[in-house]
Coordinates of C-alpha atoms in Angstrom, one line a residue:
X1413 CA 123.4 145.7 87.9
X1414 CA 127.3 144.9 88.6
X1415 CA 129.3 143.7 85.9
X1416 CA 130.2 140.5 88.2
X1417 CA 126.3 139.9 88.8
X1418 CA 126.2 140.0 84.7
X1419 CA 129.4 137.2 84.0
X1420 CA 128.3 134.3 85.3
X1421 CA 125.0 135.1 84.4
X1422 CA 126.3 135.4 80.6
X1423 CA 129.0 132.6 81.2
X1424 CA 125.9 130.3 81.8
X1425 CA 124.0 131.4 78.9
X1426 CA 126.9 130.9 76.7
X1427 CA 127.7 127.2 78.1
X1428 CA 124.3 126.5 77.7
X1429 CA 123.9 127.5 73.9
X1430 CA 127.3 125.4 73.4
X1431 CA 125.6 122.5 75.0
X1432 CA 122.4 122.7 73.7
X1433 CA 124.1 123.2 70.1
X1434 CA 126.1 119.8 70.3
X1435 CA 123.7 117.6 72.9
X1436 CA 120.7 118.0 70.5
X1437 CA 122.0 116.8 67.3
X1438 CA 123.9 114.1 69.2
X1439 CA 120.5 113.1 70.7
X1440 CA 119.3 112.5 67.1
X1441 CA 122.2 110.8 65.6
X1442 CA 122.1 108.2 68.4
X1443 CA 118.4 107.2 68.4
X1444 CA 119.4 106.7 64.6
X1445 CA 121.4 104.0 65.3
X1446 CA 119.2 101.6 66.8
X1447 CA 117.0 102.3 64.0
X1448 CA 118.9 100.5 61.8
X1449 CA 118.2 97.2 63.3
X1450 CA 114.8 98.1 63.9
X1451 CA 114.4 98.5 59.8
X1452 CA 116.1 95.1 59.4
X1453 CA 114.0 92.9 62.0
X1454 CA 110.6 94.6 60.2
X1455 CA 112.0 93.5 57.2
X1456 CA 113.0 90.0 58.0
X1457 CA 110.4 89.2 60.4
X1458 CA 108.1 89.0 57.4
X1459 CA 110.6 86.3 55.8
X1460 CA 109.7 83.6 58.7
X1461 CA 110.6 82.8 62.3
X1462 CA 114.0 81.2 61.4
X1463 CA 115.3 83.8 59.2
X1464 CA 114.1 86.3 62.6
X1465 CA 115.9 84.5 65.2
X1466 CA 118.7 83.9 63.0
X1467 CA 119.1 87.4 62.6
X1468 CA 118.3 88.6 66.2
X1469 CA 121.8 86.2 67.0
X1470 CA 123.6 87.8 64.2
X1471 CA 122.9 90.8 65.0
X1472 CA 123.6 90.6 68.4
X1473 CA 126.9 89.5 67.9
X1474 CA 127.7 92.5 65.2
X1475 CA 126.5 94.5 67.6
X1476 CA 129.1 93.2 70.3
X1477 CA 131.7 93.3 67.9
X1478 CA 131.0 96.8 67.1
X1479 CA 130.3 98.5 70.4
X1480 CA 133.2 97.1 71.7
X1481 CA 135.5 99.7 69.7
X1482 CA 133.3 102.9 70.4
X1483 CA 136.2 104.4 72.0
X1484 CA 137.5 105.3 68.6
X1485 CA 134.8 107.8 68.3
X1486 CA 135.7 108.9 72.0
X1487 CA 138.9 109.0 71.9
X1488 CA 139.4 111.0 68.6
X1489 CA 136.8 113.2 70.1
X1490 CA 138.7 114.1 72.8
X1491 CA 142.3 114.5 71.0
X1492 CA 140.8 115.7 68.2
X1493 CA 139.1 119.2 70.9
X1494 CA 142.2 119.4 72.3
X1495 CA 144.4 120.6 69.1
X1496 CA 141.0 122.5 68.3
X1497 CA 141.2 124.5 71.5
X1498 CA 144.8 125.1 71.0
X1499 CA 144.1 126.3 67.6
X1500 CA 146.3 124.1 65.4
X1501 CA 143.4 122.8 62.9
X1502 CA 146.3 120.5 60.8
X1503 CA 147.0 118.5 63.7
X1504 CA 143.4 118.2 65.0
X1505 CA 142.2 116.5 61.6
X1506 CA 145.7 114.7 61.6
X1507 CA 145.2 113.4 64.9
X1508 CA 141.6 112.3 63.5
X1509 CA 143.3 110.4 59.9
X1510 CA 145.1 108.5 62.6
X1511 CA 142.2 107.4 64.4
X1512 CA 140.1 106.6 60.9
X1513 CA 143.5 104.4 59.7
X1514 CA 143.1 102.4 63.2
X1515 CA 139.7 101.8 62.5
X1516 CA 140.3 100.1 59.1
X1517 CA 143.2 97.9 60.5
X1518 CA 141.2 97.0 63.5
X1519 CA 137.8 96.3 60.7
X1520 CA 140.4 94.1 58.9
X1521 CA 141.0 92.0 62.0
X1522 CA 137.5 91.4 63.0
X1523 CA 136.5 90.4 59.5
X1524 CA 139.4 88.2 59.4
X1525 CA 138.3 86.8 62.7
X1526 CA 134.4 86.6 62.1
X1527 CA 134.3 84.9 58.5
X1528 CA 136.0 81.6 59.5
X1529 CA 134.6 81.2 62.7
X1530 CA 131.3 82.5 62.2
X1531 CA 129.6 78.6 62.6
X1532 CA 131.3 78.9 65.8
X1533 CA 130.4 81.6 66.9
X1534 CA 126.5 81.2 66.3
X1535 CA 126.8 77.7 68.0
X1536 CA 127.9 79.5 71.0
X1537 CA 124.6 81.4 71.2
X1538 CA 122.9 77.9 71.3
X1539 CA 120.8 78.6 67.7
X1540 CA 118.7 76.2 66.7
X1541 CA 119.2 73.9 63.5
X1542 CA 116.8 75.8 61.5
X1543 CA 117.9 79.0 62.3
X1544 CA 121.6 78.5 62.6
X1545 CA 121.8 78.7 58.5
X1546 CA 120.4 82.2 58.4
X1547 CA 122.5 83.6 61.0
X1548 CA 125.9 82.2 59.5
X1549 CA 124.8 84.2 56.3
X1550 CA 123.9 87.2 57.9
X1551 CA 127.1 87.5 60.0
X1552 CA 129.3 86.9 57.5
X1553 CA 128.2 89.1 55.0
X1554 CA 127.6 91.7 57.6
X1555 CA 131.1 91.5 58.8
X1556 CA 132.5 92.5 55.3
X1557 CA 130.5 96.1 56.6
X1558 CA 132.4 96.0 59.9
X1559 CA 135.0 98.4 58.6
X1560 CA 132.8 100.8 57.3
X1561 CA 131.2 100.9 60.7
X1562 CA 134.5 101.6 62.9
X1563 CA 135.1 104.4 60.1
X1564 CA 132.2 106.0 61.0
X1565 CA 132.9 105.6 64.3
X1566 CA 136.2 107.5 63.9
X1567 CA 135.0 110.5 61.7
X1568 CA 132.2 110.9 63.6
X1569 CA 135.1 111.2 66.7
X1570 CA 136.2 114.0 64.6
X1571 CA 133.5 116.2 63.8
X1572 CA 132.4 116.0 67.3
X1573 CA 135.8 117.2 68.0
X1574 CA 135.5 119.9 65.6
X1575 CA 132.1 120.7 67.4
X1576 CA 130.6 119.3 64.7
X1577 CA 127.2 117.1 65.6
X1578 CA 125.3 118.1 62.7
X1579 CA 127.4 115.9 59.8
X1580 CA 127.0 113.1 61.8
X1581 CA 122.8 113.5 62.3
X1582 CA 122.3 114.0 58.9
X1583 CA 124.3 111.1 57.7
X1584 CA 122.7 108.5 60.6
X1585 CA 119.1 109.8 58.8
X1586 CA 120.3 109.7 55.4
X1587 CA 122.4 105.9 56.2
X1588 CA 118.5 105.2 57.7
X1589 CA 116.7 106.0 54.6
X1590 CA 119.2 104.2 52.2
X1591 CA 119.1 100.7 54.5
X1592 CA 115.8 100.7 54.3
X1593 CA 115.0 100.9 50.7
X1594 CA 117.8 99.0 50.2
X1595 CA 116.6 96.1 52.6
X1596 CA 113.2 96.3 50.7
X1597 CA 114.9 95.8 47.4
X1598 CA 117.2 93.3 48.0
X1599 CA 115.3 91.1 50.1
X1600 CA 111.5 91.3 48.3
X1601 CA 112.8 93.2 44.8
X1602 CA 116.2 90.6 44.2
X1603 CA 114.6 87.7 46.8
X1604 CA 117.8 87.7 48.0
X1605 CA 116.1 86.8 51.5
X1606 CA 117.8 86.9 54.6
X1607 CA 121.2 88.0 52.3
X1608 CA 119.6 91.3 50.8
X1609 CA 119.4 92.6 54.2
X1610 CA 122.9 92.0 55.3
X1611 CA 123.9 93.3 51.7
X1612 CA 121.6 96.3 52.2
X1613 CA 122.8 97.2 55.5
X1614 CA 126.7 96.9 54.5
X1615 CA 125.6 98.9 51.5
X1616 CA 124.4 101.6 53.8
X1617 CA 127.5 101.8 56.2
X1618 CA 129.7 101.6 53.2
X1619 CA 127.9 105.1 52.1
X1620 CA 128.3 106.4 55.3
X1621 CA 131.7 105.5 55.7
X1622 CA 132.5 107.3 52.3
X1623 CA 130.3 110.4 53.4
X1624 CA 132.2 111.0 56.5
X1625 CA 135.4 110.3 54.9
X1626 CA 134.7 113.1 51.8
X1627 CA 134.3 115.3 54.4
X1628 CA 137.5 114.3 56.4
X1629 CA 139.5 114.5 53.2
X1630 CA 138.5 117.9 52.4
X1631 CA 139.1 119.4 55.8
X1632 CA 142.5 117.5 55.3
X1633 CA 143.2 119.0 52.1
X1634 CA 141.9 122.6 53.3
X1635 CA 144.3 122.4 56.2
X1636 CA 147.3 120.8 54.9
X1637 CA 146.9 117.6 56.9
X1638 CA 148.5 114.7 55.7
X1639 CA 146.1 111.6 54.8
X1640 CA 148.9 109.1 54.7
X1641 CA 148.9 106.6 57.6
X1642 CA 151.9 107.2 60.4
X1643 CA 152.9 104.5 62.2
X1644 CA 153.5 106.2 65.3
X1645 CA 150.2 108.2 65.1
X1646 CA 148.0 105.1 65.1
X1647 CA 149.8 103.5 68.2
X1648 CA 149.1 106.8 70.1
X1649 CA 145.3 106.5 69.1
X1650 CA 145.5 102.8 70.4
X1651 CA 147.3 103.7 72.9
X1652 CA 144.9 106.3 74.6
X1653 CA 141.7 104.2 73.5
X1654 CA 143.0 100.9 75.5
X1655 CA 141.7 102.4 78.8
X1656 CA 138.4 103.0 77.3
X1657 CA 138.5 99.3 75.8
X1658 CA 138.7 98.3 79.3
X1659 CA 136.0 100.4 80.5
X1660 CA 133.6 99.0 77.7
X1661 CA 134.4 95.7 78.3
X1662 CA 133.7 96.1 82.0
X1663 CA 130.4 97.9 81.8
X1664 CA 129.4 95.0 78.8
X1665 CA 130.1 92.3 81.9
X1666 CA 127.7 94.6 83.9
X1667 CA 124.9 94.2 81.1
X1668 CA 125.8 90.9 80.6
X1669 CA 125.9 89.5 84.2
X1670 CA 122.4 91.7 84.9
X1671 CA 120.8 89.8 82.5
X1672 CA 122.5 85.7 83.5
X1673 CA 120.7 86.8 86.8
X1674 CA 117.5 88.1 85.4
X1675 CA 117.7 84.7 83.5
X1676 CA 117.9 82.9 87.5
X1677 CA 115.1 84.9 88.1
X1678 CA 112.2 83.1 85.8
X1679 CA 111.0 83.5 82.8
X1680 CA 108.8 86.7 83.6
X1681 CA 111.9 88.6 85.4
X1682 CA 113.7 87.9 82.3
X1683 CA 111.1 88.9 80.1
X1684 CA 110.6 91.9 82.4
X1685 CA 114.0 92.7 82.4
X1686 CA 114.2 92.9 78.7
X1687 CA 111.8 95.3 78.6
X1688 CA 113.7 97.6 81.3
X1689 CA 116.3 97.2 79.5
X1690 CA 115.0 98.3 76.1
X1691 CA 113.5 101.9 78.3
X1692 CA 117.3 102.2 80.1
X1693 CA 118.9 102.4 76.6
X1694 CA 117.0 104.6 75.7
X1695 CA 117.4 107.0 78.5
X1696 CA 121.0 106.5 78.4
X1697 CA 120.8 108.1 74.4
X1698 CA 119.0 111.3 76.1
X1699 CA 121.5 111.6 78.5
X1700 CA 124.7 110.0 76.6
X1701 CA 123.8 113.3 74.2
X1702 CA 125.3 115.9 77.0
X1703 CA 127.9 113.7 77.9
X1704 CA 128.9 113.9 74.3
X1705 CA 128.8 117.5 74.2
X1706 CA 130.8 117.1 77.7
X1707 CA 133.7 115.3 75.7
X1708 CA 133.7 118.1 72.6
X1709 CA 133.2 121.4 75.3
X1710 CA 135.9 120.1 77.4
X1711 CA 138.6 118.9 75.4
X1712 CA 138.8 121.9 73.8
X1713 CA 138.9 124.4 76.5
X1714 CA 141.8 122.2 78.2
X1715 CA 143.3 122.4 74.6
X1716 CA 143.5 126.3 75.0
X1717 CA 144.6 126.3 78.5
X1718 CA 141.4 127.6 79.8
X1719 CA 141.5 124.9 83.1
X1720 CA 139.0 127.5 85.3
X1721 CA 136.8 127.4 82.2
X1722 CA 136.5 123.7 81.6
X1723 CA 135.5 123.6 85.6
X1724 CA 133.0 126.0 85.1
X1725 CA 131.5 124.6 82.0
X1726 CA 131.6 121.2 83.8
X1727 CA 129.7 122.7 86.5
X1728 CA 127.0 123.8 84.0
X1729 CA 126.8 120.3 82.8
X1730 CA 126.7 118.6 86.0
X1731 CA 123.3 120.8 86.7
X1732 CA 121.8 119.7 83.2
X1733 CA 122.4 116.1 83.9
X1734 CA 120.7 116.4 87.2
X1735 CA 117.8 118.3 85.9
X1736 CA 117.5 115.7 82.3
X1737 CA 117.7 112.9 84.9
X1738 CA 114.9 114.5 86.9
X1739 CA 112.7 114.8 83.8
X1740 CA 113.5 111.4 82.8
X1741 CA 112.6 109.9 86.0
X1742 CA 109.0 112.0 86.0
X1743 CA 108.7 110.7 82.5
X1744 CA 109.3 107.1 83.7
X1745 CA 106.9 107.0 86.5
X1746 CA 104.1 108.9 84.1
X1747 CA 104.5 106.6 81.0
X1748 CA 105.4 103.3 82.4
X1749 CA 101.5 102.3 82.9
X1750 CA 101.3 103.0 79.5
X1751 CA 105.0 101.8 78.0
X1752 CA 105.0 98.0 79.3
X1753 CA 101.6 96.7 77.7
X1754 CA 103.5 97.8 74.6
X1755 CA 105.5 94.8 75.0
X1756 CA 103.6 92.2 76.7
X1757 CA 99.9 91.4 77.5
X1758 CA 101.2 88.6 80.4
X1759 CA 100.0 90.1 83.7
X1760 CA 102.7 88.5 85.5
X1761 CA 105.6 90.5 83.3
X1762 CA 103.5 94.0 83.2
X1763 CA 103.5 93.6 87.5
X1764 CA 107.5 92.2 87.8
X1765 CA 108.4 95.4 85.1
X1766 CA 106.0 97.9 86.9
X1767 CA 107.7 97.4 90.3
X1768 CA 111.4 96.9 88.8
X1769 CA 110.5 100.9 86.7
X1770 CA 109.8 103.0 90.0
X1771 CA 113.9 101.8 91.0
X1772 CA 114.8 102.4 87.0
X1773 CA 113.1 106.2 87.7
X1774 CA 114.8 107.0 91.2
X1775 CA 118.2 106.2 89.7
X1776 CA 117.7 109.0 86.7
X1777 CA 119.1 111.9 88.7
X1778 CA 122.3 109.4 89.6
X1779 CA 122.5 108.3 85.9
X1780 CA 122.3 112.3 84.6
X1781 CA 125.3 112.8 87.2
X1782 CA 127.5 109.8 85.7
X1783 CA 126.8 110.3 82.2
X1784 CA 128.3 113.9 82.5
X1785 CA 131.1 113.1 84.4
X1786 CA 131.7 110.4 82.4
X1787 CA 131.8 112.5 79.1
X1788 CA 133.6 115.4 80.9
X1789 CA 137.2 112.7 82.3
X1790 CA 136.8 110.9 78.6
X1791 CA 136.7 114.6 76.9
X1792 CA 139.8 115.4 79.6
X1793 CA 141.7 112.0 78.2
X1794 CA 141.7 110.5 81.5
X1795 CA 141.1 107.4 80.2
X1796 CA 143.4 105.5 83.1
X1797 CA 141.1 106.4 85.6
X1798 CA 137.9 105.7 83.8
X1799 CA 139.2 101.9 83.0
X1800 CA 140.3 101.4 86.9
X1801 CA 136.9 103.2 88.3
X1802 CA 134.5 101.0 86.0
X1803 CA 136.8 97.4 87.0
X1804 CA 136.1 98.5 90.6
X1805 CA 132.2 99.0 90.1
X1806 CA 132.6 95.8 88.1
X1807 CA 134.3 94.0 91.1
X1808 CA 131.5 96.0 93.7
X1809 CA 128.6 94.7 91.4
X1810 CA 129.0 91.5 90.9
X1811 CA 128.9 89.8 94.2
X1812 CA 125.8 92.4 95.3
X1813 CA 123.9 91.1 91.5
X1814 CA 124.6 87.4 92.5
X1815 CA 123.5 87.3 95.5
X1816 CA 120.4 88.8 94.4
X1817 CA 118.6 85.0 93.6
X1818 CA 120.2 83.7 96.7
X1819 CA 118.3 85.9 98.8
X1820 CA 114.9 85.2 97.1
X1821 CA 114.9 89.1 95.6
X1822 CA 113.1 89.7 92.4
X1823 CA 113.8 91.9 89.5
X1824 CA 113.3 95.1 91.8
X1825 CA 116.3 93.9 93.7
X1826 CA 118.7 93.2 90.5
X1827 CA 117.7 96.6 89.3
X1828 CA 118.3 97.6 92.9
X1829 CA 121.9 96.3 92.3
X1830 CA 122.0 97.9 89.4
X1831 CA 121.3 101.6 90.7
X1832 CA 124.1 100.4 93.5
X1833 CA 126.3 100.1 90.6
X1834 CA 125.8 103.6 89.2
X1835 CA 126.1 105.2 92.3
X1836 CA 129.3 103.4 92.9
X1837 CA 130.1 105.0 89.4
X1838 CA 128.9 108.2 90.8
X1839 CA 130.9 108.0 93.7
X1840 CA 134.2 107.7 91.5
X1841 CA 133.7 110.0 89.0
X1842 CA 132.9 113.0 91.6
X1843 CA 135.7 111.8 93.6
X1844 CA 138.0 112.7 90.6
X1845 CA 136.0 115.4 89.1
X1846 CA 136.9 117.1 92.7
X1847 CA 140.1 116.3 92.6
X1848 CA 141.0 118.4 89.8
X1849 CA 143.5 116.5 88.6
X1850 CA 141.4 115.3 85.4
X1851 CA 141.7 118.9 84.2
X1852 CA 145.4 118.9 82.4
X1853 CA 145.5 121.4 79.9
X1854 CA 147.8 121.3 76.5
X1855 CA 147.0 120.3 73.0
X1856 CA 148.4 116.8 74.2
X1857 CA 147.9 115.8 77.5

């Protein structure tokens, strides 16, 4: 056998230990998070009706709040690869400090924004006069958590820039366990009520945060990274994660404007579509787990000037998000008889969902595609284009989703428009993935 028949052979095997390595643990850390609301509603649900719906709006909005700075953990992963591939430790967990000292300023704004206006903001959500109470109290002791949350968010940036997905799966399982007993305590042990659970869970992310930031510190220290804040440090990190704020807020407009038109729809689509949606998220953890690796691999082979092998490693990636969205489609067609009575017994939802799942499976092998190339541009830093590529799906979408109850189409058809919109997403990410001009190489870009 040729030694040239042997490289790529060995190449592959190699990208696929490093994915594997990172993806898996990622995987785990992310279904974790979900779990955490999960624990809470099982909790509260036993409390009453009101004290449920007012945390289902509470939640919802924390949620929001949250999710819309998750480009703190993709951004630091990205910068933080880069001054790993180039070798320069210091500056990588520098360049992480920086992030972490963004997040706390940005957790001081929310909380600063949410406490006085959290009546408000529940109002908007149209909760009724018996559960309006709860939710105010839930939010607003919840929001005292939010920095925490955005710290996590930023470490967690780090390790996975330090190809490090391990840390942050043990400390989702170990922030699971703790919000759990804690919610038990407080609510049934204190009768704190709806409170103890808020308490509980800012409790838990308080740990977490303090977890994540040991370990920071002691890299820091090991390294001889400065932990004080620098001013021009945490405008670069907001800096490079405003594109990706852009892109969030354009894909949470997708989500948002899919379900006003499920809502058109009737009350069975809706119910349907909640349901879909419930399966889509988690499909997207599955495959958001190799785009994460994507982001860590890739940042730091640009970061050691190895362009040729962050395209070959990209390559690899590209074929394990085809074959993952393969198996996920399979696995959608298979289960789905059995997944949708898990929600509802109402024949008319279980028909509307069943139809509406055969579009959510064909779309997999698209949706394995974008998730890679998604992770692979954000792991590049080319944040820029990902903002501008996700406003035009935005802008392509929104007309085709609208038109959807116009033209009599059902739920099959929104979720119809909703595969459009990934392979519009598709469409740009491969266009710039062939360009080539994503792959800049440098500790910086």
């Amino acid at each position: 056998m040729t030694q040239a028949s042997v490289t790529p052979r060995a190449a592959r095997r190699r990208h696929d230990r490093e994915i594997v390595a990172l993806a898996v643990p990622a995987f785990g850390a992310l279904v974790a998070e979900p779990l955490f609301l999960m624990a809470d509603s099982a909790i509260v649900g036993h409390l009453g009706t009101a004290q449920l719906a007012g945390l289902a709006i509470a939640s919802a909005l924390l949620t929001t709040a949250v999710s819309v700075f998750v480009f703190l953990a993709y951004a630091t992963t990205a910068a933080v690869a880069r001054r790993v591939g180039s070798g320069d430790l210091r500056a990588a967990i520098q360049q992480g400090m920086d992030g972490v000292w963004l997040a706390l300023l940005l957790g001081a704004a929310v909380i600063a924004v949410v406490l006085p206006t959290a009546p408000g903001l529940i109002d908007l959500f149209g909760a009724s006069d018996t559960a309006a109470p709860y939710a105010v109290t839930y939010l607003r002791i919840s929001a005292l958590g939010i920095p925490a949350m955005l710290v996590v968010l930023a470490a967690t940036g780090i390790l996975r820039g330090l190809q490090n997905t391990k840390t942050p799966l043990y400390v989702a399982i170990a922030g699971f366990v703790a919000n759990a007993v804690l919610n038990v305590g407080l609510v049934y042990g204190a009768d704190l009520g709806i409170a103890g659970s808020a308490w509980g869970t800012v409790i838990a992310q308080l740990g977490m945060a303090a977890v994540y930031l040991t370990v920071v510190v002691r890299g820091a220290r090991r390294h001889g990274a400065s932990l004080r804040p620098d001013a021009a440090g945490i405008r670069a990190c907001a800096q490079a994660g405003a594109p990706l704020l852009v892109r969030t807020l354009s894909l949470r407009a997708i989500l948002m404007i899919a379900t006003a038109v499920a809502a058109r729809l009737g009350d069975a689509d809706v119910a349907a579509h909640q349901i879909i949606l419930s399966l889509w998220s988690l499909l997207a953890f599955a495959l958001d787990a190799i785009a994460i690796a994507g982001q860590a691999i890739i940042g730091r082979y640009l970061g050691a000037d190895d362009a040729d092998g962050a395209r070959d490693v990209c390559r690899r990636m590209v074929q394990w998000g085809i074959a993952a969205g393969v198996a996920l489609a399979v696995l959608v067609l298979a289960a789905r008889p059995v997944y949708v009575p898990l929600f509802t017994s109402d024949r008319t939802v279980q028909d509307a969902a069943l139809i509406a799942l055969i579009v959510v499976a064909v779309a997999q092998p698209v949706c394995g595609i974008v998730y890679v190339l998604d992770g692979v541009l954000m792991g590049a830093g080319d944040g820029p284009y990902l903002a501008w590529a996700m406003l035009a799906t935005l802008a392509i979408f929104t007309p085709v989703a609208l038109l959807v109850p116009t033209l009599g189409g059902g739920l099959a058809a929104l979720w119809g428009a909703m595969t459009l919109m990934m392979a519009v997403r598709m469409v740009t990410l491969w266009t710039r993935y062939r360009s080539g001009r994503w792959a800049v190489t440098g500790a910086t870009r």
